[in-house]
mmCIF file of C-alpha atoms in Angstrom:
data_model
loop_
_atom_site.group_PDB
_atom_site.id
_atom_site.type_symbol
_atom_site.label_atom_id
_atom_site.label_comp_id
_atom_site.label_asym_id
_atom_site.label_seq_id
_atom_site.Cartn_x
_atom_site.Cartn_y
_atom_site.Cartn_z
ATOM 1 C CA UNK A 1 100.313 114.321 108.331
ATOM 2 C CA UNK A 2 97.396 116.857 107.794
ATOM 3 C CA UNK A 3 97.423 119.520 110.554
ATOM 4 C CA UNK A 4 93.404 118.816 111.060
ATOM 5 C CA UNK A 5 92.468 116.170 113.944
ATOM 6 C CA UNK A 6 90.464 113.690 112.216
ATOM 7 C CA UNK A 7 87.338 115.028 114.625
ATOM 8 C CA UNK A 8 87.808 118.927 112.790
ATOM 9 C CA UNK A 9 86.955 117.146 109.311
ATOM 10 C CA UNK A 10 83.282 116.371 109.345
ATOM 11 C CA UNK A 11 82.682 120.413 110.385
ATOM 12 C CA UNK A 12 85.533 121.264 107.810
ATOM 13 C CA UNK A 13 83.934 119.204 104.794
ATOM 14 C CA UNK A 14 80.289 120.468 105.762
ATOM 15 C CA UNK A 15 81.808 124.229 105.457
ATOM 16 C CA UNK A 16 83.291 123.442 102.331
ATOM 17 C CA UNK A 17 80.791 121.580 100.467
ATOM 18 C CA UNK A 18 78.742 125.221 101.524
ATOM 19 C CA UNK A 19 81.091 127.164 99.824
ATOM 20 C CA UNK A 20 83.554 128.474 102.646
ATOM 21 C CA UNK A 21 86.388 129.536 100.939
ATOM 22 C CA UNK A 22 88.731 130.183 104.504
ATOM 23 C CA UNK A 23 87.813 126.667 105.240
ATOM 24 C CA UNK A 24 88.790 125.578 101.613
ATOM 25 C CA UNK A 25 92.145 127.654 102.113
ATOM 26 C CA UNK A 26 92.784 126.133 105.639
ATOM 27 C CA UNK A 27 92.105 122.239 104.312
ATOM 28 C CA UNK A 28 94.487 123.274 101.283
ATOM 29 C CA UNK A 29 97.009 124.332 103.648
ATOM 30 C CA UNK A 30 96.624 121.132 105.646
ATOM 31 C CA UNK A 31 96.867 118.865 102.485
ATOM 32 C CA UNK A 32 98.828 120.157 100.109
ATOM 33 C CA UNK A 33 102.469 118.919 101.860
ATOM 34 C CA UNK A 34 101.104 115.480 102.468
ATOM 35 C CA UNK A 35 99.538 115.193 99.049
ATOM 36 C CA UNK A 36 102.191 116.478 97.352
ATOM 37 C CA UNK A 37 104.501 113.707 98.839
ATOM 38 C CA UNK A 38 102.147 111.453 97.354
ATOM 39 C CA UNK A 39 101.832 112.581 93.992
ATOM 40 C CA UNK A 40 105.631 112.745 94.086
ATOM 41 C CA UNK A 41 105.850 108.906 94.801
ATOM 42 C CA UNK A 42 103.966 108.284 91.346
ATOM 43 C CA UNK A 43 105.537 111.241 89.352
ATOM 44 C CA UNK A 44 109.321 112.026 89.495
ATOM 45 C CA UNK A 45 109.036 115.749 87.954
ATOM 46 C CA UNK A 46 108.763 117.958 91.482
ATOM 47 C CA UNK A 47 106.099 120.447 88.953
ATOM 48 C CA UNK A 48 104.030 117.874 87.089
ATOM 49 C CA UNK A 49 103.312 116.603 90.713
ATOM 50 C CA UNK A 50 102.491 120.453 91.755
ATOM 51 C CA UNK A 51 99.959 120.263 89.124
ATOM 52 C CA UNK A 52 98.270 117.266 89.858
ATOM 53 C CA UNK A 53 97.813 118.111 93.401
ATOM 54 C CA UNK A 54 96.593 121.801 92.072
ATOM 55 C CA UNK A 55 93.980 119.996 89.984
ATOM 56 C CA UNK A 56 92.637 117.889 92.630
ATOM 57 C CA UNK A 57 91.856 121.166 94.625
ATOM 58 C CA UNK A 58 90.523 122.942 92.339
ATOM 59 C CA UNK A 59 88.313 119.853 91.008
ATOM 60 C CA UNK A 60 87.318 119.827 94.886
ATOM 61 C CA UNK A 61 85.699 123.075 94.606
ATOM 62 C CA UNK A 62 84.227 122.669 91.220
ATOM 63 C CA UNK A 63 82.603 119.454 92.770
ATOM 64 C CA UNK A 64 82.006 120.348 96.176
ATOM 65 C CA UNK A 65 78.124 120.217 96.421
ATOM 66 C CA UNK A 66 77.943 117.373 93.823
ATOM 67 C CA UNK A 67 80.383 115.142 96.138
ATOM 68 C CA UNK A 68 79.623 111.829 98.243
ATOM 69 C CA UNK A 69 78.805 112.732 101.384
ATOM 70 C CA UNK A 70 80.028 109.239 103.127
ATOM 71 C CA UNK A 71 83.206 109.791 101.234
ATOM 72 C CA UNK A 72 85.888 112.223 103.260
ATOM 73 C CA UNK A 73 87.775 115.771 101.723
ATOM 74 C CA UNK A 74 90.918 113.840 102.637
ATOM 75 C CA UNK A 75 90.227 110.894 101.014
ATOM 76 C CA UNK A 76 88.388 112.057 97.934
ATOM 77 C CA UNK A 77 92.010 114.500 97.475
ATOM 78 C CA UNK A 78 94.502 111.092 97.715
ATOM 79 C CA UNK A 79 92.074 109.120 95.496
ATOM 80 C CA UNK A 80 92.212 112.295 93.006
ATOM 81 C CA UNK A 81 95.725 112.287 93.308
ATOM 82 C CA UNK A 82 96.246 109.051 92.861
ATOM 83 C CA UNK A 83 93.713 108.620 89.568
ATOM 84 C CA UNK A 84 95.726 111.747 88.019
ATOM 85 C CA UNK A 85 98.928 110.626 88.621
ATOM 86 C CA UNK A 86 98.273 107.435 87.377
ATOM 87 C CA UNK A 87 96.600 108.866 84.577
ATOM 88 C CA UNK A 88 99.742 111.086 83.756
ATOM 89 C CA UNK A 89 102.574 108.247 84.115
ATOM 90 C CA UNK A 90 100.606 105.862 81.860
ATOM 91 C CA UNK A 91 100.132 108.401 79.196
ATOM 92 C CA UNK A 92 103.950 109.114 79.685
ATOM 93 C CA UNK A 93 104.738 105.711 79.477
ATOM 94 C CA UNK A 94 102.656 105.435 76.316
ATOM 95 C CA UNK A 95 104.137 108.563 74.448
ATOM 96 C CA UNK A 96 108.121 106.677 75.478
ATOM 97 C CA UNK A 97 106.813 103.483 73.903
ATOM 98 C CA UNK A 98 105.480 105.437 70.917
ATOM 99 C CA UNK A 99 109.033 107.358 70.889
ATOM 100 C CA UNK A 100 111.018 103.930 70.734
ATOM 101 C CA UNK A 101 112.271 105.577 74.065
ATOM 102 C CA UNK A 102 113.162 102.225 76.765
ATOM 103 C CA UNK A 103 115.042 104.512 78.949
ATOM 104 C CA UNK A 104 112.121 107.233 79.013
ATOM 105 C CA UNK A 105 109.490 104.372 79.760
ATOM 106 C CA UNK A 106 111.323 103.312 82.156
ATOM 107 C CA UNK A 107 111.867 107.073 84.256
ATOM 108 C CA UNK A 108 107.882 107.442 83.639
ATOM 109 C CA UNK A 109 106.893 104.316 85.174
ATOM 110 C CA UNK A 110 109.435 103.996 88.280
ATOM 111 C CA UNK A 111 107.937 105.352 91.237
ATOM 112 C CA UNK A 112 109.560 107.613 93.163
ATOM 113 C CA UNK A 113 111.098 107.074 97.096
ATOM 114 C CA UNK A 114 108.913 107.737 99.383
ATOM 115 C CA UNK A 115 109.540 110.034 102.183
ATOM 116 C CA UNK A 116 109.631 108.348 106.042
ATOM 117 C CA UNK A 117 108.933 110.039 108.852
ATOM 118 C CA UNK A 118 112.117 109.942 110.511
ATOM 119 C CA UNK A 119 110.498 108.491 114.044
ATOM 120 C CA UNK A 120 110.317 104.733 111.222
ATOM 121 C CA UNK A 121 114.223 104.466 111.302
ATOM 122 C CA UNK A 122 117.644 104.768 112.911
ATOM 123 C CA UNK A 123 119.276 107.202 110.825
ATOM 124 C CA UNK A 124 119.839 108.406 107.427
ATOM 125 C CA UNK A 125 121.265 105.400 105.607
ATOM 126 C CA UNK A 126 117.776 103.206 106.743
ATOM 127 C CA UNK A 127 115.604 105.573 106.291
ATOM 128 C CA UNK A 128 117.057 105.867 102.208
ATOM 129 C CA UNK A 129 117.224 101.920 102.573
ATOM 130 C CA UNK A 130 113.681 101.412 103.338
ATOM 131 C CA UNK A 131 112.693 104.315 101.453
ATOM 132 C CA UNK A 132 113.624 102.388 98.359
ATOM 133 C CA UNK A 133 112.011 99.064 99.413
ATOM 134 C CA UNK A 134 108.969 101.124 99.848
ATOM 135 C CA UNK A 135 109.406 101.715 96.306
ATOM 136 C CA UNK A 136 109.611 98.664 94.972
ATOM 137 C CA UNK A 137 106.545 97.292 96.601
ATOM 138 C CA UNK A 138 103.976 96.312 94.090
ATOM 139 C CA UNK A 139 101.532 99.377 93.671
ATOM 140 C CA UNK A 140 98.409 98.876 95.456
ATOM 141 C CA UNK A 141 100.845 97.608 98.847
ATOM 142 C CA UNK A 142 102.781 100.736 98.385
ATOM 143 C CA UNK A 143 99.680 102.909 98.737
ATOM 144 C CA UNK A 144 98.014 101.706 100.942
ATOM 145 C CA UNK A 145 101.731 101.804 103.259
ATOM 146 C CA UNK A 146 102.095 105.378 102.050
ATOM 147 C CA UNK A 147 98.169 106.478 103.233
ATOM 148 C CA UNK A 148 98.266 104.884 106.151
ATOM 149 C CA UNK A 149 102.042 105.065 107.784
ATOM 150 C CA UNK A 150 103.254 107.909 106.027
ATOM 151 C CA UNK A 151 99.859 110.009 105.595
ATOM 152 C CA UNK A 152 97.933 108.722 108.658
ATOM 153 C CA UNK A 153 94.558 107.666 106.943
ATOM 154 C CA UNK A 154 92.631 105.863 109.089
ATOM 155 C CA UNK A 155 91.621 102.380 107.084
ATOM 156 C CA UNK A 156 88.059 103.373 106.545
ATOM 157 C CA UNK A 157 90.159 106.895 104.340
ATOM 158 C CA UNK A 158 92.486 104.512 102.846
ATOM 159 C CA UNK A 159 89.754 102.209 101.343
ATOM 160 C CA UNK A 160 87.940 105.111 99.786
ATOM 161 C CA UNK A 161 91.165 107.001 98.459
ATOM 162 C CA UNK A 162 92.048 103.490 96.984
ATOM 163 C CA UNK A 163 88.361 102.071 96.052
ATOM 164 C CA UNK A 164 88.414 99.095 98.249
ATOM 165 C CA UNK A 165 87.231 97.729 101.082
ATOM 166 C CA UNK A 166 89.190 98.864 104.746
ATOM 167 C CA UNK A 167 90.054 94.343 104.987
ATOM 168 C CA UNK A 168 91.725 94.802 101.659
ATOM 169 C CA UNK A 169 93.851 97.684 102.643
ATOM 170 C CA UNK A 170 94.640 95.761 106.035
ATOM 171 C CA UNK A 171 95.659 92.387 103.144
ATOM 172 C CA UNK A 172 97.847 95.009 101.447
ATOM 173 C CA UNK A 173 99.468 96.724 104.801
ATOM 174 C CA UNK A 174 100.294 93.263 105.803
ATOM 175 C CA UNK A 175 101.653 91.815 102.950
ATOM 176 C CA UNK A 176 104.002 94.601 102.460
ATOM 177 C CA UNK A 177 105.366 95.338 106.015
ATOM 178 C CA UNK A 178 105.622 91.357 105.808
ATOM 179 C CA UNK A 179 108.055 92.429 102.732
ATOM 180 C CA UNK A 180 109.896 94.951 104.076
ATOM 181 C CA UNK A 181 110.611 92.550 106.979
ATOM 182 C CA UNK A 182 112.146 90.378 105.155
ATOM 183 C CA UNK A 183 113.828 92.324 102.642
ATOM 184 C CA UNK A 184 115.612 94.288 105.976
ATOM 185 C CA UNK A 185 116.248 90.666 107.227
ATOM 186 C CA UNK A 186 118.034 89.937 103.903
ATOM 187 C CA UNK A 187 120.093 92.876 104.346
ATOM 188 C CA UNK A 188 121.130 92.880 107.688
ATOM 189 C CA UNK A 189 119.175 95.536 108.926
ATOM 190 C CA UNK A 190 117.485 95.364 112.467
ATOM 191 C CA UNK A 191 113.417 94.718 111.708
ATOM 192 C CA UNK A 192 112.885 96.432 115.050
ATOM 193 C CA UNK A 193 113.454 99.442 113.226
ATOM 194 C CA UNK A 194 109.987 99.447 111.613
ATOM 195 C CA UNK A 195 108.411 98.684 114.648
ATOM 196 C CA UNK A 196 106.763 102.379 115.064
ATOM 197 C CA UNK A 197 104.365 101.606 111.701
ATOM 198 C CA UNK A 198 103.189 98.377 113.133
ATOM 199 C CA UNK A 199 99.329 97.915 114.285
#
């Protein structure tokens, strides 16, 4: 999770949007972890992810006295994020197609696990088993998990990173802990385990 209390942001974003770069550098140092985690759960290649996150900074500055001021830094970066990496699996998925390439299409369009905080299991082999779950959530359930459990959004950050309202995020956080629940149940696994990402 960012290193910023959520209270630090308002002054931080006001700085920025002025054209502070040491605030700039200090939200990038903040960010860039948690956001990079994120683009890596759309993009498998560890530098194409790099990249996107890069971008998103940098469009950040470009844009900082043109931007929303009702929106947050943090979640105008994860919607950024998300719209380029989106942008860049489709297009890979569409040059695989156009290469008669199943297996590549595939690769593009497979998300990849997410990272847990290890405080949401009981060791290694849950944390990889839930991690994979995660992953096979449909896509808006899986972000709005990922923003809000992994990332710590509040639901007011995760509805603007996603472009939704904050009762739609709480539909999709339900409906896939709901999922995981059961999919742990199926398995064997003690549900209590995911107890820590619960409202």
């Amino acid at each position: 999770m960012s290193s910023f209390p959520p209270d630090v942001l308002p002054a931080q974003a006001a700085a920025i949007r002025a054209g502070d770069e040491d605030a700039f550098r200090q939200l990038f140092d903040a960010l860039h972890g948690p956001l990079l985690g994120f683009a890596s759960s759309f993009i498998k290649d560890d530098a194409v992810a790099q990249d996107v996150v890069q971008e998103a900074f940098v469009r950040l500055w470009d844009r900082r006295q043109r931007l929303d001021e009702e929106i947050p830094l943090r979640a105008w970066l994860f919607r950024t994020v998300r719209n380029l990496a989106l942008n860049i699996r489709r297009d890979d998925t569409t040059r695989a197609r156009l290469l008669d390439d199943p297996a590549a299409a595939d690769s593009a369009a497979a998300p990849r696990a997410a990272t847990l905080p290890d405080a949401a299991t009981e060791g290694a082999e849950l944390q990889d088993r839930v991690a994979v779950l995660v992953t096979e959530l449909p896509n808006r359930q899986r972000e709005a998990l990922l923003l809000s459990r992994v990332e710590g959004l509040s639901h007011a950050e995760v509805a603007a990173a996603m472009g939704c309202a904050p009762r739609t995020v709480n539909n999709h956080l339900l409906a896939a802990l709901s999922t995981l629940r059961r999919r742990l149940a199926e398995v064997g696994t003690l549900v209590a385990s995911l107890s820590v990402w619960l409202p």
